[in-house]
């Protein structure tokens, strides 16, 4: 359950094996846009969330799934009435939802990245841009040495900084400066943990940015090497920042539900790479969802596992 979408992923998985996706279903709820000035998730949005979880749980059961694991990220985490909302979800659907902290998100994403690249990758610096937050980690083990989360998600910054369509150029310039200041302490902490051997970007936002700068499409498969460079990212920002949301939605690799926050996501990626002095990011196909699956398998090996999750974008 993320800031933009609730996502059902059905996988065939066992401990020690490669989780195989069997089916995927999304519902675009935009929960983060339905939190009022008091921090409450609206009743209408809460009702839609209950309805979606109920529908997805039915799909899971009828698909023969033996276990359902549900988790929520920043939108639900930030809501002041999240306890009541999730109690209603549990009462109506029988599904208990784990609310991940920002640090949890960084740690679990780091686990997924480490499992994808293996021990030979050495020290890995991992970045993940979601709708509400930016997660960063640095480490040589499955448990990173440093795991951080900042409220610099693409959706959050779009709402707070770039409401125009297309976004105002002056606001983009001010946001760039603000991001540099916000990222400086985190960049210092990550750097003190050790120089990475590999810098990685995960999540839908990084995959979209890489695709728009020339990386292979998703149809080429997950094992094709994909990269995002600072030079390519700067050129892309100059291009997409002049486009309307509708025009960005027509770009290959950009879904309509994420087109509005693409510019903010690109600016966060650019600022993070600048702060961390990274010229190139490898794009990892695994992110938070896969990390949750792997963590669950480590705890208890099921025959088949379902994860209900939002974007990590």
Coordinates of C-alpha atoms in Angstrom, one line a residue:
X1 CA 0.0 0.0 0.0
X2 CA 1.9 3.0 -1.3
X3 CA 1.4 6.6 -1.9
X4 CA 0.0 6.1 -5.4
X5 CA -1.1 2.5 -5.7
X6 CA -2.1 -0.6 -3.9
X7 CA -0.3 -3.5 -5.7
X8 CA -1.0 -7.2 -5.5
X9 CA 1.9 -9.4 -6.5
X10 CA 1.4 -13.2 -6.6
X11 CA 4.7 -15.1 -6.5
X12 CA 5.7 -18.8 -6.5
X13 CA 8.5 -18.9 -4.0
X14 CA 10.5 -21.0 -1.6
X15 CA 13.4 -20.4 0.7
X16 CA 16.7 -20.4 -1.2
X17 CA 14.9 -20.0 -4.6
X18 CA 14.3 -17.2 -7.0
X19 CA 10.8 -15.7 -6.4
X20 CA 8.8 -16.2 -9.7
X21 CA 6.1 -13.6 -10.3
X22 CA 2.8 -15.2 -11.4
X23 CA 0.5 -12.3 -11.6
X24 CA 0.3 -8.6 -10.8
X25 CA -2.7 -6.3 -10.2
X26 CA -2.8 -2.6 -9.3
X27 CA -5.3 -0.2 -8.0
X28 CA -4.5 3.5 -8.3
X29 CA -5.8 5.1 -5.1
X30 CA -3.4 8.1 -4.6
X31 CA -3.6 7.8 -0.9
X32 CA -1.1 10.6 -0.2
X33 CA -3.3 13.1 -2.1
X34 CA -6.2 12.3 0.3
X35 CA -4.6 13.3 3.6
X36 CA -6.1 16.5 4.9
X37 CA -4.5 19.4 6.8
X38 CA -4.8 17.5 10.1
X39 CA -2.9 14.6 8.6
X40 CA -6.0 12.3 8.4
X41 CA -6.6 10.0 5.5
X42 CA -10.1 10.8 4.3
X43 CA -13.0 8.4 5.0
X44 CA -13.6 8.0 1.3
X45 CA -9.9 7.0 0.7
X46 CA -10.0 4.7 3.6
X47 CA -13.1 3.0 2.3
X48 CA -11.5 2.6 -1.2
X49 CA -8.4 1.1 0.5
X50 CA -10.6 -1.5 2.4
X51 CA -12.4 -2.3 -0.8
X52 CA -9.1 -2.8 -2.7
X53 CA -7.6 -5.0 -0.1
X54 CA -10.7 -7.1 0.1
X55 CA -10.8 -7.5 -3.7
X56 CA -7.1 -8.4 -3.9
X57 CA -7.3 -10.9 -1.0
X58 CA -10.1 -12.6 -2.9
X59 CA -7.9 -12.8 -6.0
X60 CA -5.1 -14.2 -3.9
X61 CA -7.2 -16.9 -2.3
X62 CA -8.8 -17.9 -5.6
X63 CA -5.3 -18.1 -7.2
X64 CA -4.4 -20.8 -4.7
X65 CA -2.1 -18.7 -2.5
X66 CA -1.2 -20.1 0.8
X67 CA -0.2 -16.9 2.5
X68 CA -0.8 -13.2 2.3
X69 CA 1.7 -10.6 3.5
X70 CA 0.5 -7.0 3.5
X71 CA 2.6 -3.9 4.1
X72 CA 2.2 -0.1 3.9
X73 CA 4.7 2.7 3.3
X74 CA 4.8 6.4 3.7
X75 CA 1.2 7.5 2.9
X76 CA -0.3 5.2 5.5
X77 CA 2.6 5.7 7.9
X78 CA 2.2 9.5 7.8
X79 CA -1.6 9.4 8.3
X80 CA -2.6 10.4 11.9
X81 CA -5.5 8.0 11.7
X82 CA -3.6 5.0 10.3
X83 CA -4.3 2.9 13.3
X84 CA -8.1 3.2 12.8
X85 CA -7.8 2.7 9.0
X86 CA -5.8 -0.5 9.3
X87 CA -8.1 -1.8 12.0
X88 CA -10.9 -1.4 9.6
X89 CA -8.9 -3.2 6.9
X90 CA -8.3 -6.1 9.3
X91 CA -11.9 -6.2 10.4
X92 CA -13.4 -6.2 6.9
X93 CA -10.8 -8.3 5.1
X94 CA -8.9 -10.4 7.7
X95 CA -5.6 -8.9 6.5
X96 CA -3.2 -7.5 9.1
X97 CA -1.0 -4.8 7.6
X98 CA 2.6 -4.1 8.6
X99 CA 3.5 -0.4 8.5
X100 CA 7.1 -0.1 7.6
X101 CA 9.2 2.7 9.0
X102 CA 11.4 4.6 6.5
X103 CA 14.5 2.9 7.9
X104 CA 12.8 -0.5 7.4
X105 CA 12.2 0.4 3.8
X106 CA 15.8 1.3 3.3
X107 CA 17.0 -1.9 5.0
X108 CA 14.6 -4.2 3.2
X109 CA 15.4 -2.6 -0.2
X110 CA 19.1 -3.1 0.6
X111 CA 18.5 -6.8 1.1
X112 CA 16.8 -7.1 -2.3
X113 CA 19.6 -5.3 -4.0
X114 CA 22.3 -7.4 -2.3
X115 CA 20.5 -10.6 -3.2
X116 CA 20.3 -9.5 -6.8
X117 CA 24.0 -8.5 -7.2
X118 CA 25.5 -11.0 -4.8
X119 CA 28.6 -10.7 -2.5
X120 CA 31.0 -10.1 -5.4
X121 CA 29.5 -6.6 -5.8
X122 CA 31.4 -5.5 -2.7
X123 CA 30.1 -2.4 -0.9
X124 CA 26.8 -1.3 -2.3
X125 CA 25.2 2.2 -2.1
X126 CA 21.5 1.8 -2.9
X127 CA 18.9 4.6 -3.6
X128 CA 15.2 4.2 -3.9
X129 CA 12.7 7.0 -4.7
X130 CA 9.1 6.4 -3.7
X131 CA 6.1 8.6 -3.7
X132 CA 6.6 9.9 -0.2
X133 CA 10.2 9.3 0.7
X134 CA 13.8 8.7 -0.5
X135 CA 15.6 5.7 0.9
X136 CA 19.4 5.3 0.9
X137 CA 21.7 2.7 2.3
X138 CA 25.4 1.7 2.2
X139 CA 26.9 -1.6 3.3
X140 CA 28.8 -4.8 2.5
X141 CA 26.3 -7.1 4.2
X142 CA 22.6 -7.9 3.8
X143 CA 22.1 -5.6 6.8
X144 CA 23.5 -2.3 5.6
X145 CA 25.9 -0.2 7.7
X146 CA 23.8 2.9 7.2
X147 CA 20.1 3.0 6.3
X148 CA 18.3 6.3 5.9
X149 CA 14.9 7.7 4.9
X150 CA 14.2 11.3 4.0
X151 CA 10.7 12.8 3.2
X152 CA 11.8 13.5 -0.4
X153 CA 9.5 11.3 -2.4
X154 CA 8.5 12.3 -5.9
X155 CA 4.8 12.6 -5.2
X156 CA 5.3 14.6 -2.0
X157 CA 7.7 17.1 -3.7
X158 CA 5.3 17.5 -6.7
X159 CA 2.5 18.4 -4.4
X160 CA 4.6 20.8 -2.2
X161 CA 6.8 22.4 -4.8
X162 CA 5.7 21.8 -8.4
X163 CA 1.9 22.1 -8.7
X164 CA 2.0 23.8 -12.1
X165 CA 1.6 22.0 -15.4
X166 CA 4.2 22.3 -16.7
X167 CA 6.1 23.1 -13.5
X168 CA 7.3 26.6 -13.0
X169 CA 11.0 27.0 -14.0
X170 CA 11.8 29.3 -11.0
X171 CA 10.4 26.7 -8.6
X172 CA 12.5 24.0 -10.2
X173 CA 15.6 26.1 -9.6
X174 CA 14.7 26.8 -6.0
X175 CA 13.8 23.1 -5.4
X176 CA 17.3 22.1 -6.7
X177 CA 19.0 24.3 -4.2
X178 CA 16.7 23.1 -1.4
X179 CA 17.4 19.5 -2.2
X180 CA 21.2 20.1 -2.1
X181 CA 20.8 21.5 1.4
X182 CA 18.5 18.7 2.6
X183 CA 20.7 15.9 1.3
X184 CA 24.1 17.2 2.6
X185 CA 23.9 15.6 6.1
X186 CA 22.7 12.3 4.8
X187 CA 25.3 12.2 2.0
X188 CA 28.0 12.8 4.7
X189 CA 26.8 9.9 6.8
X190 CA 26.6 7.6 3.9
X191 CA 30.1 8.6 2.7
X192 CA 31.6 8.0 6.2
X193 CA 30.4 4.3 6.0
X194 CA 32.8 3.7 3.1
X195 CA 33.3 4.3 -0.6
X196 CA 30.9 2.0 -2.5
X197 CA 32.1 -0.4 -5.1
X198 CA 28.7 -0.3 -6.8
X199 CA 26.0 2.4 -6.8
X200 CA 22.5 1.2 -7.5
X201 CA 19.1 2.8 -8.1
X202 CA 15.9 0.7 -7.6
X203 CA 12.2 1.4 -7.9
X204 CA 9.9 2.4 -10.7
X205 CA 11.2 6.0 -10.7
X206 CA 14.7 5.0 -11.5
X207 CA 13.7 2.4 -14.1
X208 CA 11.6 5.1 -15.9
X209 CA 14.4 7.6 -15.8
X210 CA 16.9 5.1 -17.2
X211 CA 14.5 4.1 -19.9
X212 CA 14.0 7.7 -21.0
X213 CA 17.7 8.2 -21.2
X214 CA 18.3 5.2 -23.4
X215 CA 18.2 2.0 -21.3
X216 CA 16.6 -1.1 -22.7
X217 CA 12.8 -1.5 -22.3
X218 CA 11.2 -3.8 -19.8
X219 CA 10.4 -6.2 -22.6
X220 CA 14.2 -7.0 -22.9
X221 CA 14.0 -8.8 -19.5
X222 CA 15.2 -8.0 -16.0
X223 CA 18.8 -9.3 -16.6
X224 CA 19.7 -6.7 -19.2
X225 CA 22.2 -4.2 -17.8
X226 CA 20.6 -0.8 -17.4
X227 CA 22.3 2.4 -16.2
X228 CA 21.4 6.0 -15.4
X229 CA 24.1 8.7 -15.9
X230 CA 24.2 12.2 -14.5
X231 CA 24.7 13.7 -18.0
X232 CA 21.7 11.8 -19.4
X233 CA 19.6 12.8 -16.4
X234 CA 20.4 16.5 -16.8
X235 CA 19.4 16.4 -20.5
X236 CA 16.2 14.6 -19.6
X237 CA 15.2 17.1 -16.9
X238 CA 15.7 20.0 -19.4
X239 CA 13.3 18.1 -21.8
X240 CA 10.6 16.8 -19.5
X241 CA 10.4 19.9 -17.3
X242 CA 8.9 21.8 -20.3
X243 CA 6.3 19.2 -20.9
X244 CA 2.7 18.9 -19.6
X245 CA 1.7 15.9 -17.5
X246 CA -0.3 14.6 -20.5
X247 CA 2.7 14.8 -22.8
X248 CA 4.9 13.1 -20.3
X249 CA 2.4 10.3 -20.0
X250 CA 2.9 9.6 -23.8
X251 CA 6.6 8.9 -23.3
X252 CA 7.7 5.3 -23.5
X253 CA 8.1 3.8 -20.0
X254 CA 6.0 6.4 -18.2
X255 CA 2.7 5.3 -16.8
X256 CA -0.2 7.9 -16.6
X257 CA -0.4 7.6 -12.8
X258 CA 3.3 8.6 -12.5
X259 CA 3.6 11.2 -15.2
X260 CA 2.8 14.0 -12.9
X261 CA 5.6 13.3 -10.5
X262 CA 8.3 12.4 -13.0
X263 CA 10.0 15.8 -12.9
X264 CA 10.3 15.8 -9.1
X265 CA 11.5 12.3 -9.2
X266 CA 14.2 13.2 -11.7
X267 CA 15.3 16.2 -9.6
X268 CA 15.6 14.0 -6.5
X269 CA 17.7 11.5 -8.4
X270 CA 19.9 14.3 -9.8
X271 CA 20.4 15.9 -6.4
X272 CA 21.1 12.5 -4.7
X273 CA 23.7 11.6 -7.3
X274 CA 25.3 15.1 -7.1
X275 CA 25.4 14.9 -3.2
X276 CA 26.9 11.5 -3.3
X277 CA 29.3 12.3 -6.2
X278 CA 27.9 9.5 -8.3
X279 CA 28.2 9.6 -12.1
X280 CA 26.5 6.4 -12.9
X281 CA 23.8 4.2 -11.3
X282 CA 23.2 0.6 -12.1
X283 CA 19.4 -0.1 -12.2
X284 CA 18.3 -3.0 -10.1
X285 CA 15.0 -4.7 -11.1
X286 CA 14.4 -5.8 -7.5
X287 CA 13.3 -3.3 -4.8
X288 CA 11.2 -3.1 -1.7
X289 CA 8.5 -5.6 -2.8
X290 CA 11.1 -8.3 -3.5
X291 CA 12.9 -7.4 -0.3
X292 CA 9.7 -8.1 1.7
X293 CA 9.3 -11.4 -0.1
X294 CA 12.9 -12.5 0.6
X295 CA 12.7 -11.4 4.3
X296 CA 9.5 -13.4 4.7
X297 CA 11.0 -16.5 3.0
X298 CA 14.0 -16.2 5.4
X299 CA 11.7 -16.4 8.3
X300 CA 9.4 -19.2 7.2
X301 CA 9.6 -20.9 3.8
X302 CA 6.1 -21.0 2.2
X303 CA 5.2 -22.7 -1.0
X304 CA 3.6 -19.6 -2.4
X305 CA 3.5 -16.1 -1.1
X306 CA 1.5 -13.0 -1.9
X307 CA 2.6 -9.4 -1.3
X308 CA 0.1 -6.5 -1.3
X309 CA 2.1 -3.4 -1.8
X310 CA 2.1 0.1 -3.4
X311 CA 4.8 1.8 -5.5
X312 CA 8.3 2.3 -4.5
X313 CA 8.6 5.0 -7.4

